[in-house]
């Protein structure tokens, strides 16, 4: 009777160890997939930022440059701003 209990306990320990190793493997693989997904997400975000930055720069370059003739009222506007909003 004691021999059967010892064998059953040994089999139970082996099954429990196998179950524990399988759970550890599932957790490890899930963490590995999350790590890889994070790398892909960071790469995609950086690539998107670089592409959007290039498009914004292209839009800025398409505008006509400001000329001196277009800045006729700049001095007058600056003086009005200083007079209205800056403390004396």
PDB file of N, CA and C in Angstrom:
ATOM      1  N   UNK A   1       0.819  -1.194   0.000  1.00  0.00           N
ATOM      2  CA  UNK A   1       0.000   0.000   0.000  1.00  0.00           C
ATOM      3  C   UNK A   1       0.864   1.260   0.000  1.00  0.00           C
ATOM      4  N   UNK A   2       1.929   1.230   0.819  1.00  0.00           N
ATOM      5  CA  UNK A   2       2.813   2.394   0.859  1.00  0.00           C
ATOM      6  C   UNK A   2       3.553   2.574  -0.457  1.00  0.00           C
ATOM      7  N   UNK A   3       3.854   1.476  -1.135  1.00  0.00           N
ATOM      8  CA  UNK A   3       4.557   1.548  -2.414  1.00  0.00           C
ATOM      9  C   UNK A   3       3.681   2.224  -3.473  1.00  0.00           C
ATOM     10  N   UNK A   4       2.387   1.930  -3.460  1.00  0.00           N
ATOM     11  CA  UNK A   4       1.462   2.537  -4.419  1.00  0.00           C
ATOM     12  C   UNK A   4       1.356   4.043  -4.162  1.00  0.00           C
ATOM     13  N   UNK A   5       1.290   4.441  -2.891  1.00  0.00           N
ATOM     14  CA  UNK A   5       1.230   5.868  -2.556  1.00  0.00           C
ATOM     15  C   UNK A   5       2.491   6.590  -3.021  1.00  0.00           C
ATOM     16  N   UNK A   6       3.626   5.987  -2.842  1.00  0.00           N
ATOM     17  CA  UNK A   6       4.890   6.604  -3.260  1.00  0.00           C
ATOM     18  C   UNK A   6       4.930   6.749  -4.777  1.00  0.00           C
ATOM     19  N   UNK A   7       4.469   5.724  -5.491  1.00  0.00           N
ATOM     20  CA  UNK A   7       4.441   5.792  -6.960  1.00  0.00           C
ATOM     21  C   UNK A   7       3.456   6.856  -7.428  1.00  0.00           C
ATOM     22  N   UNK A   8       2.287   6.920  -6.829  1.00  0.00           N
ATOM     23  CA  UNK A   8       1.297   7.940  -7.201  1.00  0.00           C
ATOM     24  C   UNK A   8       1.804   9.344  -6.902  1.00  0.00           C
ATOM     25  N   UNK A   9       2.463   9.533  -5.774  1.00  0.00           N
ATOM     26  CA  UNK A   9       3.038  10.845  -5.437  1.00  0.00           C
ATOM     27  C   UNK A   9       4.120  11.213  -6.446  1.00  0.00           C
ATOM     28  N   UNK A  10       4.959  10.257  -6.837  1.00  0.00           N
ATOM     29  CA  UNK A  10       6.013  10.512  -7.821  1.00  0.00           C
ATOM     30  C   UNK A  10       5.407  10.889  -9.168  1.00  0.00           C
ATOM     31  N   UNK A  11       4.369  10.157  -9.592  1.00  0.00           N
ATOM     32  CA  UNK A  11       3.696  10.488 -10.859  1.00  0.00           C
ATOM     33  C   UNK A  11       3.048  11.866 -10.764  1.00  0.00           C
ATOM     34  N   UNK A  12       2.431  12.158  -9.655  1.00  0.00           N
ATOM     35  CA  UNK A  12       1.822  13.470  -9.456  1.00  0.00           C
ATOM     36  C   UNK A  12       2.851  14.586  -9.510  1.00  0.00           C
ATOM     37  N   UNK A  13       4.014  14.379  -8.900  1.00  0.00           N
ATOM     38  CA  UNK A  13       5.075  15.383  -8.948  1.00  0.00           C
ATOM     39  C   UNK A  13       5.600  15.590 -10.369  1.00  0.00           C
ATOM     40  N   UNK A  14       5.720  14.502 -11.126  1.00  0.00           N
ATOM     41  CA  UNK A  14       6.174  14.603 -12.513  1.00  0.00           C
ATOM     42  C   UNK A  14       5.154  15.371 -13.343  1.00  0.00           C
ATOM     43  N   UNK A  15       3.868  15.067 -13.172  1.00  0.00           N
ATOM     44  CA  UNK A  15       2.810  15.776 -13.916  1.00  0.00           C
ATOM     45  C   UNK A  15       2.772  17.252 -13.512  1.00  0.00           C
ATOM     46  N   UNK A  16       2.921  17.527 -12.218  1.00  0.00           N
ATOM     47  CA  UNK A  16       2.927  18.918 -11.754  1.00  0.00           C
ATOM     48  C   UNK A  16       4.125  19.680 -12.314  1.00  0.00           C
ATOM     49  N   UNK A  17       5.284  19.043 -12.370  1.00  0.00           N
ATOM     50  CA  UNK A  17       6.471  19.675 -12.936  1.00  0.00           C
ATOM     51  C   UNK A  17       6.278  19.949 -14.422  1.00  0.00           C
ATOM     52  N   UNK A  18       5.693  18.984 -15.140  1.00  0.00           N
ATOM     53  CA  UNK A  18       5.434  19.194 -16.568  1.00  0.00           C
ATOM     54  C   UNK A  18       4.444  20.334 -16.778  1.00  0.00           C
ATOM     55  N   UNK A  19       3.416  20.400 -15.949  1.00  0.00           N
ATOM     56  CA  UNK A  19       2.440  21.488 -16.032  1.00  0.00           C
ATOM     57  C   UNK A  19       3.095  22.835 -15.727  1.00  0.00           C
ATOM     58  N   UNK A  20       3.957  22.861 -14.717  1.00  0.00           N
ATOM     59  CA  UNK A  20       4.648  24.102 -14.360  1.00  0.00           C
ATOM     60  C   UNK A  20       5.554  24.559 -15.499  1.00  0.00           C
ATOM     61  N   UNK A  21       6.284  23.620 -16.110  1.00  0.00           N
ATOM     62  CA  UNK A  21       7.153  23.986 -17.225  1.00  0.00           C
ATOM     63  C   UNK A  21       6.356  24.487 -18.422  1.00  0.00           C
ATOM     64  N   UNK A  22       5.200  23.897 -18.664  1.00  0.00           N
ATOM     65  CA  UNK A  22       4.387  24.358 -19.797  1.00  0.00           C
ATOM     66  C   UNK A  22       3.833  25.757 -19.535  1.00  0.00           C
ATOM     67  N   UNK A  23       3.446  26.030 -18.302  1.00  0.00           N
ATOM     68  CA  UNK A  23       2.958  27.379 -17.967  1.00  0.00           C
ATOM     69  C   UNK A  23       4.086  28.395 -18.094  1.00  0.00           C
ATOM     70  N   UNK A  24       5.273  28.027 -17.622  1.00  0.00           N
ATOM     71  CA  UNK A  24       6.427  28.923 -17.760  1.00  0.00           C
ATOM     72  C   UNK A  24       6.724  29.173 -19.238  1.00  0.00           C
ATOM     73  N   UNK A  25       6.623  28.152 -20.064  1.00  0.00           N
ATOM     74  CA  UNK A  25       6.855  28.306 -21.498  1.00  0.00           C
ATOM     75  C   UNK A  25       5.829  29.211 -22.150  1.00  0.00           C
ATOM     76  N   UNK A  26       4.567  29.088 -21.758  1.00  0.00           N
ATOM     77  CA  UNK A  26       3.520  29.950 -22.321  1.00  0.00           C
ATOM     78  C   UNK A  26       3.762  31.405 -21.922  1.00  0.00           C
ATOM     79  N   UNK A  27       4.093  31.634 -20.662  1.00  0.00           N
ATOM     80  CA  UNK A  27       4.360  33.004 -20.205  1.00  0.00           C
ATOM     81  C   UNK A  27       5.584  33.564 -20.915  1.00  0.00           C
ATOM     82  N   UNK A  28       6.639  32.769 -21.050  1.00  0.00           N
ATOM     83  CA  UNK A  28       7.849  33.222 -21.724  1.00  0.00           C
ATOM     84  C   UNK A  28       7.566  33.569 -23.176  1.00  0.00           C
ATOM     85  N   UNK A  29       6.820  32.733 -23.871  1.00  0.00           N
ATOM     86  CA  UNK A  29       6.531  33.016 -25.279  1.00  0.00           C
ATOM     87  C   UNK A  29       5.617  34.230 -25.414  1.00  0.00           C
ATOM     88  N   UNK A  30       4.688  34.409 -24.487  1.00  0.00           N
ATOM     89  CA  UNK A  30       3.828  35.601 -24.537  1.00  0.00           C
ATOM     90  C   UNK A  30       4.652  36.864 -24.334  1.00  0.00           C
ATOM     91  N   UNK A  31       5.580  36.830 -23.386  1.00  0.00           N
ATOM     92  CA  UNK A  31       6.447  37.990 -23.181  1.00  0.00           C
ATOM     93  C   UNK A  31       7.330  38.241 -24.398  1.00  0.00           C
ATOM     94  N   UNK A  32       7.808  37.190 -25.048  1.00  0.00           N
ATOM     95  CA  UNK A  32       8.632  37.348 -26.230  1.00  0.00           C
ATOM     96  C   UNK A  32       7.823  37.973 -27.367  1.00  0.00           C
ATOM     97  N   UNK A  33       6.590  37.511 -27.562  1.00  0.00           N
ATOM     98  CA  UNK A  33       5.756  38.104 -28.604  1.00  0.00           C
ATOM     99  C   UNK A  33       5.414  39.558 -28.287  1.00  0.00           C
ATOM    100  N   UNK A  34       5.180  39.886 -27.026  1.00  0.00           N
ATOM    101  CA  UNK A  34       4.948  41.289 -26.665  1.00  0.00           C
ATOM    102  C   UNK A  34       6.179  42.140 -26.936  1.00  0.00           C
ATOM    103  N   UNK A  35       7.355  41.605 -26.659  1.00  0.00           N
ATOM    104  CA  UNK A  35       8.598  42.315 -26.939  1.00  0.00           C
ATOM    105  C   UNK A  35       8.743  42.585 -28.432  1.00  0.00           C
ATOM    106  N   UNK A  36       8.498  41.558 -29.254  1.00  0.00           N
ATOM    107  CA  UNK A  36       8.598  41.742 -30.698  1.00  0.00           C
ATOM    108  C   UNK A  36       7.540  42.710 -31.217  1.00  0.00           C
ATOM    109  N   UNK A  37       6.337  42.626 -30.680  1.00  0.00           N
ATOM    110  CA  UNK A  37       5.279  43.555 -31.068  1.00  0.00           C
ATOM    111  C   UNK A  37       5.649  44.987 -30.690  1.00  0.00           C
ATOM    112  N   UNK A  38       6.281  45.165 -29.537  1.00  0.00           N
ATOM    113  CA  UNK A  38       6.731  46.489 -29.123  1.00  0.00           C
ATOM    114  C   UNK A  38       7.795  47.038 -30.052  1.00  0.00           C
ATOM    115  N   UNK A  39       8.718  46.185 -30.485  1.00  0.00           N
ATOM    116  CA  UNK A  39       9.751  46.639 -31.413  1.00  0.00           C
ATOM    117  C   UNK A  39       9.123  47.067 -32.739  1.00  0.00           C
ATOM    118  N   UNK A  40       8.179  46.289 -33.224  1.00  0.00           N
ATOM    119  CA  UNK A  40       7.504  46.635 -34.478  1.00  0.00           C
ATOM    120  C   UNK A  40       6.707  47.933 -34.313  1.00  0.00           C
ATOM    121  N   UNK A  41       6.046  48.107 -33.180  1.00  0.00           N
ATOM    122  CA  UNK A  41       5.259  49.320 -32.945  1.00  0.00           C
ATOM    123  C   UNK A  41       6.161  50.542 -32.859  1.00  0.00           C
ATOM    124  N   UNK A  42       7.289  50.424 -32.187  1.00  0.00           N
ATOM    125  CA  UNK A  42       8.217  51.560 -32.086  1.00  0.00           C
ATOM    126  C   UNK A  42       8.785  51.896 -33.467  1.00  0.00           C
ATOM    127  N   UNK A  43       9.142  50.866 -34.218  1.00  0.00           N
ATOM    128  CA  UNK A  43       9.633  51.113 -35.578  1.00  0.00           C
ATOM    129  C   UNK A  43       8.582  51.774 -36.454  1.00  0.00           C
ATOM    130  N   UNK A  44       7.348  51.334 -36.339  1.00  0.00           N
ATOM    131  CA  UNK A  44       6.276  51.956 -37.118  1.00  0.00           C
ATOM    132  C   UNK A  44       6.027  53.392 -36.712  1.00  0.00           C
ATOM    133  N   UNK A  45       6.082  53.665 -35.412  1.00  0.00           N
ATOM    134  CA  UNK A  45       5.864  55.030 -34.950  1.00  0.00           C
ATOM    135  C   UNK A  45       6.979  55.955 -35.421  1.00  0.00           C
ATOM    136  N   UNK A  46       8.216  55.477 -35.343  1.00  0.00           N
ATOM    137  CA  UNK A  46       9.345  56.296 -35.807  1.00  0.00           C
ATOM    138  C   UNK A  46       9.247  56.523 -37.308  1.00  0.00           C
ATOM    139  N   UNK A  47       8.929  55.489 -38.052  1.00  0.00           N
ATOM    140  CA  UNK A  47       8.769  55.643 -39.495  1.00  0.00           C
ATOM    141  C   UNK A  47       7.647  56.599 -39.854  1.00  0.00           C
ATOM    142  N   UNK A  48       6.548  56.511 -39.135  1.00  0.00           N
ATOM    143  CA  UNK A  48       5.426  57.422 -39.387  1.00  0.00           C
ATOM    144  C   UNK A  48       5.818  58.862 -39.097  1.00  0.00           C
ATOM    145  N   UNK A  49       6.521  59.065 -37.971  1.00  0.00           N
ATOM    146  CA  UNK A  49       6.956  60.425 -37.637  1.00  0.00           C
ATOM    147  C   UNK A  49       7.904  60.973 -38.698  1.00  0.00           C
ATOM    148  N   UNK A  50       8.797  60.130 -39.196  1.00  0.00           N
ATOM    149  CA  UNK A  50       9.719  60.594 -40.228  1.00  0.00           C
ATOM    150  C   UNK A  50       8.981  60.930 -41.518  1.00  0.00           C
ATOM    151  N   UNK A  51       7.997  60.120 -41.889  1.00  0.00           N
ATOM    152  CA  UNK A  51       7.249  60.392 -43.113  1.00  0.00           C
ATOM    153  C   UNK A  51       6.392  61.634 -42.972  1.00  0.00           C
ATOM    154  N   UNK A  52       5.762  61.814 -41.820  1.00  0.00           N
ATOM    155  CA  UNK A  52       4.922  62.996 -41.615  1.00  0.00           C
ATOM    156  C   UNK A  52       5.787  64.248 -41.580  1.00  0.00           C
ATOM    157  N   UNK A  53       6.953  64.151 -40.985  1.00  0.00           N
ATOM    158  CA  UNK A  53       7.852  65.296 -40.920  1.00  0.00           C
ATOM    159  C   UNK A  53       8.258  65.724 -42.329  1.00  0.00           C
ATOM    160  N   UNK A  54       8.545  64.770 -43.202  1.00  0.00           N
ATOM    161  CA  UNK A  54       8.912  65.105 -44.565  1.00  0.00           C
ATOM    162  C   UNK A  54       7.759  65.773 -45.306  1.00  0.00           C
ATOM    163  N   UNK A  55       6.538  65.308 -45.082  1.00  0.00           N
ATOM    164  CA  UNK A  55       5.396  65.924 -45.739  1.00  0.00           C
ATOM    165  C   UNK A  55       5.176  67.352 -45.241  1.00  0.00           C
ATOM    166  N   UNK A  56       5.368  67.573 -43.935  1.00  0.00           N
ATOM    167  CA  UNK A  56       5.202  68.924 -43.403  1.00  0.00           C
ATOM    168  C   UNK A  56       6.266  69.850 -43.966  1.00  0.00           C
ATOM    169  N   UNK A  57       7.487  69.379 -44.074  1.00  0.00           N
ATOM    170  CA  UNK A  57       8.540  70.202 -44.647  1.00  0.00           C
ATOM    171  C   UNK A  57       8.255  70.512 -46.108  1.00  0.00           C
ATOM    172  N   UNK A  58       7.714  69.540 -46.829  1.00  0.00           N
ATOM    173  CA  UNK A  58       7.378  69.783 -48.228  1.00  0.00           C
ATOM    174  C   UNK A  58       6.278  70.829 -48.337  1.00  0.00           C
ATOM    175  N   UNK A  59       5.315  70.789 -47.423  1.00  0.00           N
ATOM    176  CA  UNK A  59       4.258  71.798 -47.454  1.00  0.00           C
ATOM    177  C   UNK A  59       4.811  73.169 -47.108  1.00  0.00           C
ATOM    178  N   UNK A  60       5.779  73.241 -46.191  1.00  0.00           N
ATOM    179  CA  UNK A  60       6.365  74.529 -45.847  1.00  0.00           C
ATOM    180  C   UNK A  60       7.165  75.098 -47.006  1.00  0.00           C
ATOM    181  N   UNK A  61       7.827  74.253 -47.755  1.00  0.00           N
ATOM    182  CA  UNK A  61       8.631  74.730 -48.869  1.00  0.00           C
ATOM    183  C   UNK A  61       7.772  75.191 -50.038  1.00  0.00           C
ATOM    184  N   UNK A  62       6.546  74.734 -50.127  1.00  0.00           N
ATOM    185  CA  UNK A  62       5.677  75.134 -51.226  1.00  0.00           C
ATOM    186  C   UNK A  62       5.163  76.562 -51.086  1.00  0.00           C
ATOM    187  N   UNK A  63       5.192  77.116 -49.892  1.00  0.00           N
ATOM    188  CA  UNK A  63       4.678  78.468 -49.694  1.00  0.00           C
ATOM    189  C   UNK A  63       5.614  79.486 -50.329  1.00  0.00           C
ATOM    190  N   UNK A  64       5.043  80.600 -50.724  1.00  0.00           N
ATOM    191  CA  UNK A  64       5.865  81.668 -51.297  1.00  0.00           C
ATOM    192  C   UNK A  64       6.625  82.359 -50.174  1.00  0.00           C
ATOM    193  N   UNK A  65       7.850  82.735 -50.420  1.00  0.00           N
ATOM    194  CA  UNK A  65       8.629  83.391 -49.369  1.00  0.00           C
ATOM    195  C   UNK A  65       8.096  84.786 -49.075  1.00  0.00           C
ATOM    196  N   UNK A  66       8.285  85.216 -47.839  1.00  0.00           N
ATOM    197  CA  UNK A  66       7.850  86.551 -47.437  1.00  0.00           C
ATOM    198  C   UNK A  66       8.841  87.576 -47.970  1.00  0.00           C
ATOM    199  N   UNK A  67       8.312  88.607 -48.584  1.00  0.00           N
ATOM    200  CA  UNK A  67       9.179  89.652 -49.139  1.00  0.00           C
ATOM    201  C   UNK A  67       9.135  90.884 -48.252  1.00  0.00           C
ATOM    202  N   UNK A  68      10.036  91.786 -48.531  1.00  0.00           N
ATOM    203  CA  UNK A  68      10.065  93.035 -47.766  1.00  0.00           C
ATOM    204  C   UNK A  68       8.799  93.844 -48.042  1.00  0.00           C
ATOM    205  N   UNK A  69       8.298  93.767 -49.248  1.00  0.00           N
ATOM    206  CA  UNK A  69       7.073  94.492 -49.575  1.00  0.00           C
ATOM    207  C   UNK A  69       5.895  93.956 -48.765  1.00  0.00           C
ATOM    208  N   UNK A  70       5.911  92.692 -48.441  1.00  0.00           N
ATOM    209  CA  UNK A  70       4.833  92.104 -47.649  1.00  0.00           C
ATOM    210  C   UNK A  70       4.930  92.453 -46.180  1.00  0.00           C
ATOM    211  N   UNK A  71       6.060  93.003 -45.767  1.00  0.00           N
ATOM    212  CA  UNK A  71       6.269  93.351 -44.360  1.00  0.00           C
ATOM    213  C   UNK A  71       6.181  94.856 -44.121  1.00  0.00           C
ATOM    214  N   UNK A  72       5.428  95.555 -44.939  1.00  0.00           N
ATOM    215  CA  UNK A  72       5.326  97.017 -44.816  1.00  0.00           C
ATOM    216  C   UNK A  72       4.838  97.445 -43.441  1.00  0.00           C
ATOM    217  N   UNK A  73       3.851  96.737 -42.950  1.00  0.00           N
ATOM    218  CA  UNK A  73       3.214  97.151 -41.701  1.00  0.00           C
ATOM    219  C   UNK A  73       3.794  96.454 -40.469  1.00  0.00           C
ATOM    220  N   UNK A  74       4.901  95.764 -40.615  1.00  0.00           N
ATOM    221  CA  UNK A  74       5.443  95.002 -39.494  1.00  0.00           C
ATOM    222  C   UNK A  74       5.913  95.914 -38.368  1.00  0.00           C
ATOM    223  N   UNK A  75       6.599  97.001 -38.705  1.00  0.00           N
ATOM    224  CA  UNK A  75       7.086  97.917 -37.666  1.00  0.00           C
ATOM    225  C   UNK A  75       5.922  98.584 -36.937  1.00  0.00           C
ATOM    226  N   UNK A  76       4.926  99.015 -37.693  1.00  0.00           N
ATOM    227  CA  UNK A  76       3.772  99.674 -37.077  1.00  0.00           C
ATOM    228  C   UNK A  76       3.017  98.693 -36.179  1.00  0.00           C
ATOM    229  N   UNK A  77       2.851  97.458 -36.635  1.00  0.00           N
ATOM    230  CA  UNK A  77       2.159  96.440 -35.843  1.00  0.00           C
ATOM    231  C   UNK A  77       2.932  96.120 -34.573  1.00  0.00           C
ATOM    232  N   UNK A  78       4.257  96.060 -34.650  1.00  0.00           N
ATOM    233  CA  UNK A  78       5.077  95.802 -33.475  1.00  0.00           C
ATOM    234  C   UNK A  78       4.963  96.934 -32.464  1.00  0.00           C
ATOM    235  N   UNK A  79       4.959  98.148 -32.931  1.00  0.00           N
ATOM    236  CA  UNK A  79       4.813  99.297 -32.031  1.00  0.00           C
ATOM    237  C   UNK A  79       3.437  99.294 -31.354  1.00  0.00           C
ATOM    238  N   UNK A  80       2.389  98.963 -32.103  1.00  0.00           N
ATOM    239  CA  UNK A  80       1.053  98.886 -31.505  1.00  0.00           C
ATOM    240  C   UNK A  80       0.987  97.778 -30.459  1.00  0.00           C
ATOM    241  N   UNK A  81       1.605  96.669 -30.736  1.00  0.00           N
ATOM    242  CA  UNK A  81       1.619  95.564 -29.776  1.00  0.00           C
ATOM    243  C   UNK A  81       2.344  95.971 -28.504  1.00  0.00           C
ATOM    244  N   UNK A  82       3.497  96.605 -28.645  1.00  0.00           N
ATOM    245  CA  UNK A  82       4.259  97.053 -27.484  1.00  0.00           C
ATOM    246  C   UNK A  82       3.439  98.038 -26.658  1.00  0.00           C
ATOM    247  N   UNK A  83       2.770  98.959 -27.343  1.00  0.00           N
ATOM    248  CA  UNK A  83       1.998  99.974 -26.637  1.00  0.00           C
ATOM    249  C   UNK A  83       0.806  99.361 -25.899  1.00  0.00           C
ATOM    250  N   UNK A  84       0.128  98.393 -26.505  1.00  0.00           N
ATOM    251  CA  UNK A  84      -1.080  97.826 -25.905  1.00  0.00           C
ATOM    252  C   UNK A  84      -0.781  96.800 -24.806  1.00  0.00           C
ATOM    253  N   UNK A  85       0.163  95.911 -25.054  1.00  0.00           N
ATOM    254  CA  UNK A  85       0.282  94.736 -24.206  1.00  0.00           C
ATOM    255  C   UNK A  85       1.480  94.710 -23.266  1.00  0.00           C
ATOM    256  N   UNK A  86       2.488  95.466 -23.543  1.00  0.00           N
ATOM    257  CA  UNK A  86       3.653  95.442 -22.658  1.00  0.00           C
ATOM    258  C   UNK A  86       3.508  96.509 -21.578  1.00  0.00           C
ATOM    259  N   UNK A  87       3.824  96.164 -20.340  1.00  0.00           N
ATOM    260  CA  UNK A  87       3.717  97.183 -19.269  1.00  0.00           C
ATOM    261  C   UNK A  87       4.813  98.220 -19.411  1.00  0.00           C
ATOM    262  N   UNK A  88       4.474  99.382 -18.936  1.00  0.00           N
ATOM    263  CA  UNK A  88       5.449 100.487 -19.026  1.00  0.00           C
ATOM    264  C   UNK A  88       6.251 100.615 -17.783  1.00  0.00           C
TER     265      UNK A  88
END
